[in-house]
Amino acid sequence: MNATADALGRPGISLVGRLRIGARLGSMLLLLIACVPLYYLWRLARLPNPWPRIFLGGIARIAGARVRVTGAKAQGGAFLLSNHVSWLDIPVIAGISGSAFIAHSGLAEIGLLKWLCAMNDTVFVARHDRRTVHAQVELVRAALTDTGALTVFPEGTTSDGHGLLPFKSSLLSALDPVPPGIAIQPLWIDYGPDMASIAWVGEEHGLDNFLKILTRRRPVPVTVHFLPPLAADETANRKTMAAAARERIMAAMDSVKAGAR
């Protein structure tokens, strides 16, 4: 990006950056056009549907993500508790795990996003509407049954990726008690030395973060760490789950930092 700014005060984008954005958006559109008919064909045939995972993994790749994985998703159903750095987290996690996501109900008001999210079995929750908790619990459990994995970002917002915000336990109500056969598994998404240039924090608009990543010339290295699932005593209730998952991710962060010294 150059030093100029647009009328809204956002940093200007160079000509090369604009061409890079155009090429990547065009590739994403072509991928969408290819995947949507196949998605509905598989749906009509009532077959396990791989196309949301293929599409989102492709979006991550087009955006420049080069993903490395450590550990593995728990066998059977897994409820993944992940840190949250950028919009790129979602296609990266979905691409490697096939996970659906829990999202704030406000996203359901954006037509195109709601349609895309629905194809990936996104569960929309109204975090402050206690009247709908029972219905939300049923939606979460159904999504776990359908997809085998469901991811929530317990920080409730994005962080700078170098640490963790407090984990909010309210979105874990559907897992209190934990459904039979479901593992509660912490996940750490790590952009390494590129963290600061990827993170969506402060007053940055979501569109700016999206375009910032699409203008990058260099690939985006990202490591997804599947950490050991929580033990039975760590899942006694949702507050215990949130605290234990946060501690496990923090321990993994500290271990990597210590090894880099």
mmCIF file of C-alpha atoms in Angstrom, residues 131-220:
data_model
loop_
_atom_site.group_PDB
_atom_site.id
_atom_site.type_symbol
_atom_site.label_atom_id
_atom_site.label_comp_id
_atom_site.label_asym_id
_atom_site.label_seq_id
_atom_site.Cartn_x
_atom_site.Cartn_y
_atom_site.Cartn_z
ATOM 1 C CA ARG A 131 -35.314 -16.569 25.493
ATOM 2 C CA THR A 132 -33.735 -18.430 22.577
ATOM 3 C CA VAL A 133 -31.125 -20.393 24.536
ATOM 4 C CA HIS A 134 -32.990 -23.716 24.303
ATOM 5 C CA ALA A 135 -33.457 -23.365 20.534
ATOM 6 C CA GLN A 136 -29.781 -22.425 20.133
ATOM 7 C CA VAL A 137 -28.726 -25.494 22.104
ATOM 8 C CA GLU A 138 -30.672 -27.709 19.714
ATOM 9 C CA LEU A 139 -29.154 -25.985 16.662
ATOM 10 C CA VAL A 140 -25.629 -26.425 18.002
ATOM 11 C CA ARG A 141 -26.144 -30.107 18.721
ATOM 12 C CA ALA A 142 -27.722 -30.678 15.292
ATOM 13 C CA ALA A 143 -24.778 -28.982 13.566
ATOM 14 C CA LEU A 144 -22.334 -31.162 15.485
ATOM 15 C CA THR A 145 -24.238 -34.226 14.322
ATOM 16 C CA ASP A 146 -24.325 -33.073 10.667
ATOM 17 C CA THR A 147 -20.760 -31.801 10.243
ATOM 18 C CA GLY A 148 -18.757 -33.622 12.895
ATOM 19 C CA ALA A 149 -17.068 -30.377 13.966
ATOM 20 C CA LEU A 150 -18.216 -26.969 15.135
ATOM 21 C CA THR A 151 -15.909 -24.045 15.919
ATOM 22 C CA VAL A 152 -16.507 -21.149 18.264
ATOM 23 C CA PHE A 153 -14.227 -18.182 18.998
ATOM 24 C CA PRO A 154 -14.664 -17.732 22.763
ATOM 25 C CA GLU A 155 -12.797 -14.402 22.856
ATOM 26 C CA GLY A 156 -15.908 -12.952 21.225
ATOM 27 C CA THR A 157 -13.831 -10.759 18.902
ATOM 28 C CA THR A 158 -10.482 -10.736 17.118
ATOM 29 C CA SER A 159 -7.215 -10.096 18.978
ATOM 30 C CA ASP A 160 -3.666 -9.248 17.935
ATOM 31 C CA GLY A 161 -2.785 -12.953 18.045
ATOM 32 C CA HIS A 162 0.153 -12.508 20.420
ATOM 33 C CA GLY A 163 -1.985 -13.252 23.457
ATOM 34 C CA LEU A 164 -5.545 -14.209 24.335
ATOM 35 C CA LEU A 165 -8.467 -12.134 25.500
ATOM 36 C CA PRO A 166 -10.628 -13.626 28.278
ATOM 37 C CA PHE A 167 -12.776 -16.523 27.056
ATOM 38 C CA LYS A 168 -16.519 -15.965 27.360
ATOM 39 C CA SER A 169 -18.362 -19.105 28.407
ATOM 40 C CA SER A 170 -21.851 -18.043 27.283
ATOM 41 C CA LEU A 171 -21.579 -19.731 23.870
ATOM 42 C CA LEU A 172 -20.716 -23.033 25.529
ATOM 43 C CA SER A 173 -24.162 -23.425 27.083
ATOM 44 C CA ALA A 174 -25.056 -26.061 24.489
ATOM 45 C CA LEU A 175 -22.247 -28.220 25.849
ATOM 46 C CA ASP A 176 -23.278 -28.060 29.469
ATOM 47 C CA PRO A 177 -23.493 -31.001 29.887
ATOM 48 C CA VAL A 178 -21.260 -32.252 27.061
ATOM 49 C CA PRO A 179 -23.222 -34.414 24.584
ATOM 50 C CA PRO A 180 -22.077 -38.059 24.457
ATOM 51 C CA GLY A 181 -19.290 -38.703 21.965
ATOM 52 C CA ILE A 182 -18.320 -35.021 21.582
ATOM 53 C CA ALA A 183 -14.728 -33.962 22.310
ATOM 54 C CA ILE A 184 -14.033 -30.422 23.518
ATOM 55 C CA GLN A 185 -10.799 -29.543 21.719
ATOM 56 C CA PRO A 186 -8.760 -26.311 21.950
ATOM 57 C CA LEU A 187 -7.307 -25.042 18.677
ATOM 58 C CA TRP A 188 -4.584 -22.435 18.209
ATOM 59 C CA ILE A 189 -4.268 -20.645 14.873
ATOM 60 C CA ASP A 190 -0.821 -19.070 14.557
ATOM 61 C CA TYR A 191 0.367 -16.680 11.826
ATOM 62 C CA GLY A 192 3.895 -16.572 13.267
ATOM 63 C CA PRO A 193 5.972 -13.469 12.432
ATOM 64 C CA ASP A 194 3.224 -12.227 10.078
ATOM 65 C CA MET A 195 0.721 -11.914 12.945
ATOM 66 C CA ALA A 196 0.735 -8.109 13.104
ATOM 67 C CA SER A 197 0.066 -7.728 9.371
ATOM 68 C CA ILE A 198 -2.815 -10.224 9.464
ATOM 69 C CA ALA A 199 -4.597 -9.318 12.698
ATOM 70 C CA TRP A 200 -7.895 -7.439 12.527
ATOM 71 C CA VAL A 201 -7.826 -5.211 15.603
ATOM 72 C CA GLY A 202 -8.569 -1.701 16.782
ATOM 73 C CA GLU A 203 -10.604 0.579 14.561
ATOM 74 C CA GLU A 204 -9.775 -1.248 11.328
ATOM 75 C CA HIS A 205 -12.857 -1.914 9.215
ATOM 76 C CA GLY A 206 -13.523 -5.533 8.240
ATOM 77 C CA LEU A 207 -13.348 -4.657 4.549
ATOM 78 C CA ASP A 208 -9.948 -3.039 5.090
ATOM 79 C CA ASN A 209 -8.628 -6.190 6.738
ATOM 80 C CA PHE A 210 -9.992 -8.281 3.870
ATOM 81 C CA LEU A 211 -8.359 -6.081 1.221
ATOM 82 C CA LYS A 212 -5.119 -5.773 3.191
ATOM 83 C CA ILE A 213 -4.640 -9.532 3.032
ATOM 84 C CA LEU A 214 -5.607 -9.735 -0.648
ATOM 85 C CA THR A 215 -2.991 -7.119 -1.569
ATOM 86 C CA ARG A 216 -0.125 -9.151 -0.095
ATOM 87 C CA ARG A 217 2.541 -10.285 -2.500
ATOM 88 C CA ARG A 218 4.002 -12.892 -0.168
ATOM 89 C CA PRO A 219 2.069 -15.974 0.982
ATOM 90 C CA VAL A 220 0.490 -16.035 4.450
#
